[in-house]
PDB file of C-alpha atoms in Angstrom:
ATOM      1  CA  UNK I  10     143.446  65.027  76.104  1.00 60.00           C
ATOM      2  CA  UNK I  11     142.231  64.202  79.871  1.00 68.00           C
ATOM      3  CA  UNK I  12     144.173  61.882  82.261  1.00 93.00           C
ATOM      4  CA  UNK I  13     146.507  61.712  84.541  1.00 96.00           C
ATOM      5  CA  UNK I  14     150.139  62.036  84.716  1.00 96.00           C
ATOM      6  CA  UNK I  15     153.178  61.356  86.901  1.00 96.00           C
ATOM      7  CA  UNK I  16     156.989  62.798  86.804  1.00 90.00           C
ATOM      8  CA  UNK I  17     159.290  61.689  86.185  1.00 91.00           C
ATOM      9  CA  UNK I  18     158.769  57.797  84.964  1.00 93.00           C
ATOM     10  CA  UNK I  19     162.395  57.455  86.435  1.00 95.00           C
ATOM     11  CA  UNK I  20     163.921  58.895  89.542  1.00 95.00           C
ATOM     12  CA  UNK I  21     167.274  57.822  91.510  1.00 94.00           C
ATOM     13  CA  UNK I  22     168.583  59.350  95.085  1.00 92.00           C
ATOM     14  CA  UNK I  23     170.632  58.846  97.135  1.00 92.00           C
ATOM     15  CA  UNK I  24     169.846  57.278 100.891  1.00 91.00           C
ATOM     16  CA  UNK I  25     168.917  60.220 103.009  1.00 90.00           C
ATOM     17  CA  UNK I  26     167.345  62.164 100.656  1.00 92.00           C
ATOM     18  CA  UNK I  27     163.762  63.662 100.627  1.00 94.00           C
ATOM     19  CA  UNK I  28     162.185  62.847  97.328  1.00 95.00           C
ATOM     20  CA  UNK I  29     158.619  64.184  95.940  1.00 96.00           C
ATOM     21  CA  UNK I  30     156.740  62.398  93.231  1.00 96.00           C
ATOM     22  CA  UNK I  31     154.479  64.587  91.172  1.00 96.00           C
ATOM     23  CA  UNK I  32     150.809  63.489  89.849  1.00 97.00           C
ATOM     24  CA  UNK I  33     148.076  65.439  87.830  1.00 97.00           C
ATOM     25  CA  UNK I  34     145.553  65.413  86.749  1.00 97.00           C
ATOM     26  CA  UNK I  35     142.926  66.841  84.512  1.00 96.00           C
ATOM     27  CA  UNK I  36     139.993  64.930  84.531  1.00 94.00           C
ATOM     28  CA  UNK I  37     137.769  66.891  87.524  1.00 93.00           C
ATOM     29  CA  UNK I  38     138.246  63.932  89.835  1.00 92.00           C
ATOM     30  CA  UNK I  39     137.328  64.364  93.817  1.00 89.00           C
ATOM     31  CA  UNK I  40     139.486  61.719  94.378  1.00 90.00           C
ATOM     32  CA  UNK I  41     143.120  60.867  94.408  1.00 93.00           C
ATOM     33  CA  UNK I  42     145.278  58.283  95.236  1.00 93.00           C
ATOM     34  CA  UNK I  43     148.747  56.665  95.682  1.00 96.00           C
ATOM     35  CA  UNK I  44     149.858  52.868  95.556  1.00 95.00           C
ATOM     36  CA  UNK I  45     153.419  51.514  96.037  1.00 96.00           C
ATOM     37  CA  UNK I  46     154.101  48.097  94.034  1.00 95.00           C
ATOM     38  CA  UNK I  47     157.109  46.112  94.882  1.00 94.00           C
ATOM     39  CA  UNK I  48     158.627  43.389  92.369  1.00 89.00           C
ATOM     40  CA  UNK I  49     155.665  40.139  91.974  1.00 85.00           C
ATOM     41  CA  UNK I  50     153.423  41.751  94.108  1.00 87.00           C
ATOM     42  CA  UNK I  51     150.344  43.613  94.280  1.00 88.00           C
ATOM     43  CA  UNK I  52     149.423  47.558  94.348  1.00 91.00           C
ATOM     44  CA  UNK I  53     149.137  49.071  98.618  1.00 92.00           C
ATOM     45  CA  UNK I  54     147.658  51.781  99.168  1.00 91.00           C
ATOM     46  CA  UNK I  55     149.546  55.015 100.587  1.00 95.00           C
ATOM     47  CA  UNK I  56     147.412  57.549 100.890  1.00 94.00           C
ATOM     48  CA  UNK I  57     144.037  59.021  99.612  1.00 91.00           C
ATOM     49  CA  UNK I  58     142.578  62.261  99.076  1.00 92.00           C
ATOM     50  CA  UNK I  59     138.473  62.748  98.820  1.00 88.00           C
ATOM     51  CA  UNK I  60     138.797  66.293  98.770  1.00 89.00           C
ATOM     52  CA  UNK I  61     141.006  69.566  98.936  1.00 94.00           C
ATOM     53  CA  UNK I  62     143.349  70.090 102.245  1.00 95.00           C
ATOM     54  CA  UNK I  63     141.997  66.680 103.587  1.00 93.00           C
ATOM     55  CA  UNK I  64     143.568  62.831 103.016  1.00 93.00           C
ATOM     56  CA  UNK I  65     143.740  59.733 104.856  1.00 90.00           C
ATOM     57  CA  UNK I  66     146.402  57.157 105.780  1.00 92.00           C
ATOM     58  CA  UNK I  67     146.211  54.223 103.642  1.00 89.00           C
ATOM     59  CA  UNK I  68     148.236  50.993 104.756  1.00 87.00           C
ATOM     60  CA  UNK I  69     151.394  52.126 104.767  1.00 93.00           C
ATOM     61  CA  UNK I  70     151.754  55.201 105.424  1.00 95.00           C
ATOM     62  CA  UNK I  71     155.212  55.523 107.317  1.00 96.00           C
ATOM     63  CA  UNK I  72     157.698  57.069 105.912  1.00 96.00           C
ATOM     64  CA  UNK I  73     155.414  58.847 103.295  1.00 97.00           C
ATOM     65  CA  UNK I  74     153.441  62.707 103.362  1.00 97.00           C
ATOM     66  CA  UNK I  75     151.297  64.237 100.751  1.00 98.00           C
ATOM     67  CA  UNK I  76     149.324  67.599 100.399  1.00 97.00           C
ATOM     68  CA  UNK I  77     146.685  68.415  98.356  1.00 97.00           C
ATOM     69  CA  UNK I  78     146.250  72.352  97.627  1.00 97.00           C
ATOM     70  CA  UNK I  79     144.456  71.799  94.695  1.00 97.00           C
ATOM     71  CA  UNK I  80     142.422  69.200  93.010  1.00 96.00           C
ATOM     72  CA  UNK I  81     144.064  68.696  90.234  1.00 97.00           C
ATOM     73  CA  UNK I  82     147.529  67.686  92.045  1.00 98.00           C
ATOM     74  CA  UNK I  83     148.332  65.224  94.698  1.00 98.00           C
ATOM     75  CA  UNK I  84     151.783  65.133  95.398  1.00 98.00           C
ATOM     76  CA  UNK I  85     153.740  61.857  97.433  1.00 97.00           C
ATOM     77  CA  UNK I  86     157.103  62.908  99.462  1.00 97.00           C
ATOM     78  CA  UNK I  87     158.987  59.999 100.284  1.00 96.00           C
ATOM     79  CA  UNK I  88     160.848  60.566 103.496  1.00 94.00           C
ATOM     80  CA  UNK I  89     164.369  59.780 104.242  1.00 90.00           C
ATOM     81  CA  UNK I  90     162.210  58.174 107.306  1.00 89.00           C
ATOM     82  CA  UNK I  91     160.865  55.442 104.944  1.00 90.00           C
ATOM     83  CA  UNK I  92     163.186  52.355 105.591  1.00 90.00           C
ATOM     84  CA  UNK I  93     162.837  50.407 102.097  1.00 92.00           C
ATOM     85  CA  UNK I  94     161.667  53.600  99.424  1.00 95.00           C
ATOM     86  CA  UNK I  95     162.678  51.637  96.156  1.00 96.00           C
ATOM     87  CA  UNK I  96     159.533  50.292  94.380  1.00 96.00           C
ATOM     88  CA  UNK I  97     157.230  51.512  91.775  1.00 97.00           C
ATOM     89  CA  UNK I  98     154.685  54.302  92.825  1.00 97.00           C
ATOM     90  CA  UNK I  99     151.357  54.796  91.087  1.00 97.00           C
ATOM     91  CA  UNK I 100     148.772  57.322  91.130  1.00 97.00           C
ATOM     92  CA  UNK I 101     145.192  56.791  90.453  1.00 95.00           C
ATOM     93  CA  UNK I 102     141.989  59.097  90.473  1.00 94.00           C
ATOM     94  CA  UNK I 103     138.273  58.579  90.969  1.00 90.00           C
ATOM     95  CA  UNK I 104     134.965  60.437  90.350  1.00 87.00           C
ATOM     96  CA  UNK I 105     133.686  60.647  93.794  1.00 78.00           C
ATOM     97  CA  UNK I 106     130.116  62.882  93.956  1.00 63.00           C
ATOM     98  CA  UNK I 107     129.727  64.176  97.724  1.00 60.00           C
ATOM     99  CA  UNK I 108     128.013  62.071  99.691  1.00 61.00           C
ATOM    100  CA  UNK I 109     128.695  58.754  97.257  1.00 60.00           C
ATOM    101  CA  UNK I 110     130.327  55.751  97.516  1.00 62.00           C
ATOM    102  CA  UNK I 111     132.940  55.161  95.365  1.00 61.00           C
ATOM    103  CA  UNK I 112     132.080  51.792  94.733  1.00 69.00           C
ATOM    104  CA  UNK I 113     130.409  52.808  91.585  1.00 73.00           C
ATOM    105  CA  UNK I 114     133.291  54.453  90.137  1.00 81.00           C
ATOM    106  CA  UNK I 115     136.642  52.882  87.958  1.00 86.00           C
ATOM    107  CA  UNK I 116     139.759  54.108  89.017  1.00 89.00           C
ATOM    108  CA  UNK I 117     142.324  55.804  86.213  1.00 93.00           C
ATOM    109  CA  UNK I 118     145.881  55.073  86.750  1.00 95.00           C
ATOM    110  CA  UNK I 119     148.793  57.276  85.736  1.00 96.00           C
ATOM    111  CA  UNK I 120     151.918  55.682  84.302  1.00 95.00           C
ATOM    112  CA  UNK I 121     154.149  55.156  87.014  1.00 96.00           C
ATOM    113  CA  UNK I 122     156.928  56.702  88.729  1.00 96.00           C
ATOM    114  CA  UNK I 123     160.503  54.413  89.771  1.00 96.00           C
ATOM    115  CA  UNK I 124     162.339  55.038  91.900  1.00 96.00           C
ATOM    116  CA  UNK I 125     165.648  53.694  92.886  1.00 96.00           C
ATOM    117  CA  UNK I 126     167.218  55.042  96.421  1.00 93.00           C
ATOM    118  CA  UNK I 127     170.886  53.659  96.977  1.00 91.00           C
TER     119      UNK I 127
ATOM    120  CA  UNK H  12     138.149  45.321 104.659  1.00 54.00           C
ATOM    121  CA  UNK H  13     136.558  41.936 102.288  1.00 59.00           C
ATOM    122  CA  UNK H  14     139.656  40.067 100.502  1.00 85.00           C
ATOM    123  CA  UNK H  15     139.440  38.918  96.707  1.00 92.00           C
ATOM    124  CA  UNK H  16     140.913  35.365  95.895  1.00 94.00           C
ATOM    125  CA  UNK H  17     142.800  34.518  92.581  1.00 96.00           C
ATOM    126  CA  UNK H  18     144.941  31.991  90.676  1.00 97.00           C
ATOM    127  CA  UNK H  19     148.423  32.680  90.723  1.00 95.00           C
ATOM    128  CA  UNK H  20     148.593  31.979  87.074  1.00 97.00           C
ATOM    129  CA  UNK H  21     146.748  30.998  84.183  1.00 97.00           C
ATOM    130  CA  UNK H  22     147.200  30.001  80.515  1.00 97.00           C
ATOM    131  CA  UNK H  23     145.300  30.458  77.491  1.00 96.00           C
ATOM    132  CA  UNK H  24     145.351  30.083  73.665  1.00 96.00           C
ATOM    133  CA  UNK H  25     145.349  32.935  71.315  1.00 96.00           C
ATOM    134  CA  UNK H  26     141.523  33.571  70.307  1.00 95.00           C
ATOM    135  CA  UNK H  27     139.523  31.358  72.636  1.00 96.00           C
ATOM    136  CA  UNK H  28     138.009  32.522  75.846  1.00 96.00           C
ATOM    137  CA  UNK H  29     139.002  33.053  78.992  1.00 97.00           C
ATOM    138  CA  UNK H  30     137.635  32.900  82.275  1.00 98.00           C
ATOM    139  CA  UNK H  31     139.328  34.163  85.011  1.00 98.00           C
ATOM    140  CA  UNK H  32     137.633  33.550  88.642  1.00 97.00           C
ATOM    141  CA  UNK H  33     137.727  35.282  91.588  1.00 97.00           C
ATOM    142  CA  UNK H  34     136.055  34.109  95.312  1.00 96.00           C
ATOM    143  CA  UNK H  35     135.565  37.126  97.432  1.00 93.00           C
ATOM    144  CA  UNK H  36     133.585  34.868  99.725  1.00 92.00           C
ATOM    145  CA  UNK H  37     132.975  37.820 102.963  1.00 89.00           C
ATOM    146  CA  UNK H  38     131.869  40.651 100.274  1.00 89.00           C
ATOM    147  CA  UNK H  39     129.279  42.898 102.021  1.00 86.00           C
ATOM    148  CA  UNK H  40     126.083  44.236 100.190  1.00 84.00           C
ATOM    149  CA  UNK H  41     127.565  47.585  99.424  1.00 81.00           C
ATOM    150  CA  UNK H  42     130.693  46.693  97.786  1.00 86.00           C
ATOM    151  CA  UNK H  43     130.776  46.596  94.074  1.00 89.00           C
ATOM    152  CA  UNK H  44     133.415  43.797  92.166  1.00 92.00           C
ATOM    153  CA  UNK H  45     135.975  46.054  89.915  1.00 93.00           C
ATOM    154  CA  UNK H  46     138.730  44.060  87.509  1.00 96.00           C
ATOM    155  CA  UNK H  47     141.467  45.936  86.379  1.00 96.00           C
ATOM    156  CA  UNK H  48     144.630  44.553  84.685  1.00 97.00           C
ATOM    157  CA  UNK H  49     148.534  45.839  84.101  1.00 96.00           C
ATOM    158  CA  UNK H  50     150.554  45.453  81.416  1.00 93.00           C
ATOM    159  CA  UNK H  51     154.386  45.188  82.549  1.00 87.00           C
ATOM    160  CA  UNK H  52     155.927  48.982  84.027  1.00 87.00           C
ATOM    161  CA  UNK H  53     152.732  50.348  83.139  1.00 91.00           C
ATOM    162  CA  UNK H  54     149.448  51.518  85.398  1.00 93.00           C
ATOM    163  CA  UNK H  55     146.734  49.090  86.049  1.00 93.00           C
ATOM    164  CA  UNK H  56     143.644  49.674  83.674  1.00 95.00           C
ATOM    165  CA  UNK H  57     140.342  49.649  84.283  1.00 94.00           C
ATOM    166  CA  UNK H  58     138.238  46.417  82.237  1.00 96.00           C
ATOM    167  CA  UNK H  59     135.006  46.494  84.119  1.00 95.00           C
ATOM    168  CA  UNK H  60     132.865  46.867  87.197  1.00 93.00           C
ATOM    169  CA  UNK H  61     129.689  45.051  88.654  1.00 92.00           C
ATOM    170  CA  UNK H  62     127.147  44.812  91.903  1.00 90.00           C
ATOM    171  CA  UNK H  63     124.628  41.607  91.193  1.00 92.00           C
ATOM    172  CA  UNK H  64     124.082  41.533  87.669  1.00 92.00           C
ATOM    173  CA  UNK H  65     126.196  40.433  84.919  1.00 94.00           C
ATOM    174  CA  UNK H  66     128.068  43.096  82.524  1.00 94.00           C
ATOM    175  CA  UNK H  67     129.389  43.425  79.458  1.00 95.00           C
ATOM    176  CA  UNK H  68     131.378  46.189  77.722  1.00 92.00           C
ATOM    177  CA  UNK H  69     133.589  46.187  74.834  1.00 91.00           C
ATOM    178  CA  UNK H  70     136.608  44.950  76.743  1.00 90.00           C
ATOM    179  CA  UNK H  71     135.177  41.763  78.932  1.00 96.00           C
ATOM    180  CA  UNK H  72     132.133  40.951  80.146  1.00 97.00           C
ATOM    181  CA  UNK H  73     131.818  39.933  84.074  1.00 98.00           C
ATOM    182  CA  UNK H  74     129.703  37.126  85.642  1.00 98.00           C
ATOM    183  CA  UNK H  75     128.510  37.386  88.858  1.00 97.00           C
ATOM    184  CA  UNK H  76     127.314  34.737  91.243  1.00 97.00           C
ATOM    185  CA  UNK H  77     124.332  34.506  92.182  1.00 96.00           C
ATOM    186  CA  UNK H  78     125.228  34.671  96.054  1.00 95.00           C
ATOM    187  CA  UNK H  79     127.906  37.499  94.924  1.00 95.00           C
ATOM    188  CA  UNK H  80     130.915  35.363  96.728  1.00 95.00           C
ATOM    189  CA  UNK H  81     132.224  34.473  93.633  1.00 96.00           C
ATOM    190  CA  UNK H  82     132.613  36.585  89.949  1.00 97.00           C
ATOM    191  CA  UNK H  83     134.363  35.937  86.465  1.00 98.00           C
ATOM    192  CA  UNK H  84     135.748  38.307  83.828  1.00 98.00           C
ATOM    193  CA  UNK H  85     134.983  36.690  80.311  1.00 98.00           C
ATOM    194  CA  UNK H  86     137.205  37.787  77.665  1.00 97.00           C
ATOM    195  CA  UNK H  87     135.659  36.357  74.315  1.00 94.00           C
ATOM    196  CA  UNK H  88     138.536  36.048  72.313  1.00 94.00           C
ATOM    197  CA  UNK H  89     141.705  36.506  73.856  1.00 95.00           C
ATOM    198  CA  UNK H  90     144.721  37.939  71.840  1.00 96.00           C
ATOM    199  CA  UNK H  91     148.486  38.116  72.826  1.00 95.00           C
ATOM    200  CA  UNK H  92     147.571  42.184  74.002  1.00 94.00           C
ATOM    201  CA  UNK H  93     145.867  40.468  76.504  1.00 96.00           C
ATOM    202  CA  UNK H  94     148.344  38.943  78.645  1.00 97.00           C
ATOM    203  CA  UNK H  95     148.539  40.947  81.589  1.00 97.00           C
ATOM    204  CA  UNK H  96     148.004  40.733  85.479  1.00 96.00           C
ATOM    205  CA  UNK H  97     144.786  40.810  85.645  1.00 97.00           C
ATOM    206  CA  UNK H  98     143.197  42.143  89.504  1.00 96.00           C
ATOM    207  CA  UNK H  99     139.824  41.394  90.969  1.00 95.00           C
ATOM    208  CA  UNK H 100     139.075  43.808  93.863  1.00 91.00           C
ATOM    209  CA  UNK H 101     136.023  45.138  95.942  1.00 89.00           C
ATOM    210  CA  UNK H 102     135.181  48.694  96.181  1.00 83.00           C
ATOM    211  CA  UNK H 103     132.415  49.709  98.821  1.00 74.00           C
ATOM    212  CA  UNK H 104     129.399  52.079  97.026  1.00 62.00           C
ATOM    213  CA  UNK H 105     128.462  53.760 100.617  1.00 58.00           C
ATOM    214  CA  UNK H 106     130.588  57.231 101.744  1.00 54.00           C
ATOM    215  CA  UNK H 107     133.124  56.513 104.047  1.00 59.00           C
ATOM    216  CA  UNK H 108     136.835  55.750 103.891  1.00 56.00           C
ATOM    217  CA  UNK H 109     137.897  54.612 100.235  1.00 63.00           C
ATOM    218  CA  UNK H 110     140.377  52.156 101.607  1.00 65.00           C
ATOM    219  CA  UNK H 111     140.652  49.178  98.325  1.00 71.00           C
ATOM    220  CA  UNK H 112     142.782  46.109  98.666  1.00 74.00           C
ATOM    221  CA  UNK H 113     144.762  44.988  95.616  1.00 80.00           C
ATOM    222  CA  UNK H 114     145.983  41.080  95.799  1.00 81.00           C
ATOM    223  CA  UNK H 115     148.653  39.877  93.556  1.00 83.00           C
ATOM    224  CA  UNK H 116     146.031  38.975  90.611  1.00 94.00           C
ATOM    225  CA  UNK H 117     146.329  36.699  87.956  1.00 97.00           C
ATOM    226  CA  UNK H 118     148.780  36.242  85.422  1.00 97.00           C
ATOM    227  CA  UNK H 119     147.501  35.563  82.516  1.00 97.00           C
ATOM    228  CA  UNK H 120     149.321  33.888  79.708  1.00 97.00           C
ATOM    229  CA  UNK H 121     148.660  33.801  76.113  1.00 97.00           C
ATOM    230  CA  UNK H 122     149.540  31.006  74.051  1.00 95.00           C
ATOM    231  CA  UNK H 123     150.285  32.169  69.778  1.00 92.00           C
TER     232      UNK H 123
END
């Protein structure tokens, strides 16, 4: 079955601590994203990725790195650098021809990743 | 980046329509009108997508103004599966920088 997928759906550290949130996926998508979502509130945007070994700074990007080797995977670090890391992290990707818009395009979501930093 | 407007809330009874607006009043010509919703601790879904004309698919249907400042997701007969939060945001269809803005959407209630 194609979609995407993020591990774990739980995750706990301690203050301090580098943590990396993994997403997949395995639908061909150019694109990749990640979105932070605190408690009542909307989805902001971290980071995007159009393509291989290139992304962008989304909104708020402090505190936050990703990579993206390969187009299938679009890993999120949170930093011990990021002052308030507890919330709920998503990952979406797009179909995003070269040279296109994305406008056109729906965004999949994966389930979700919490974590909890005390 | 163009700003969608939505209810906080809204309520509905189980198998009657429901129209959820959305005024997105400084959209530019080349951004499209997406809806997505989430169900509690999960990922947002995708419901439907639009530029002028209206749409249907087997989820919703979406009504779009004719001026494109304003838009509506129809769902025909709502059940309790869809209560949700239910986002209206704007996604530009020319290539540059993918940056999309999600508000805090609509809650939508369900009534059995």
């Amino acid at each position: 079955d194609g979609g995407i997928t993020q591990s774990p759906k739980y995750l706990f550290r301690k203050e301090g601590q580098n943590v990396t949130l993994s997403c997949e996926q395995n639908l061909n998508h150019d694109a990749m994203y990640w979105y932070r979502q605190d408690p009542g509130q909307g989805l902001r945007l971290i980071y995007y990725s159009q393509i291989v070994n290139d992304f962008q700074k989304g909104d708020i990007a402090e505190g936050y790195s990703v990579s993206r080797e390969k187009k299938e995977s679009f890993p999120l670090t949170v930093t011990s650098a990021q002052k308030n890391p507890t919330a709920f992290y998503l990952c979406a990707s797009s179909f995003l021809p070269t040279g296109s818009g994305s406008g056109r395009y729906e965004q999949y979501f994966g389930p979700g990743t919490r974590l909890t930093v005390t | 980046d163009a700003k969608t407007t939505q209810p906080n809330s809204m309520e509905s009874n189980e198998e009657e329509p429901v129209h959820l607006p959305c005024n997105h009043s400084t959209i530019s010509g080349t951004d499209y009108i997406h809806w997505y919703r989430q169900l509690p601790s999960q990922g947002p879904e995708y419901v439907i997508h639009g530029l002028t004309s209206n749409v249907n698919n087997r989820m919703a249907s979406l009504a779009i103004a004719e001026d494109r400042k304003s838009s509506t997701l129809i769902l025909h007969r709502a059940t309790l599966r869809d209560a949700a939060v239910y986002y209206c945001i704007l996604r530009d269809r020319s290539p540059r920088y993918d940056k999309i803005i999600f508000g805090k959407g609509t809650r939508l209630h369900i009534l059995p």
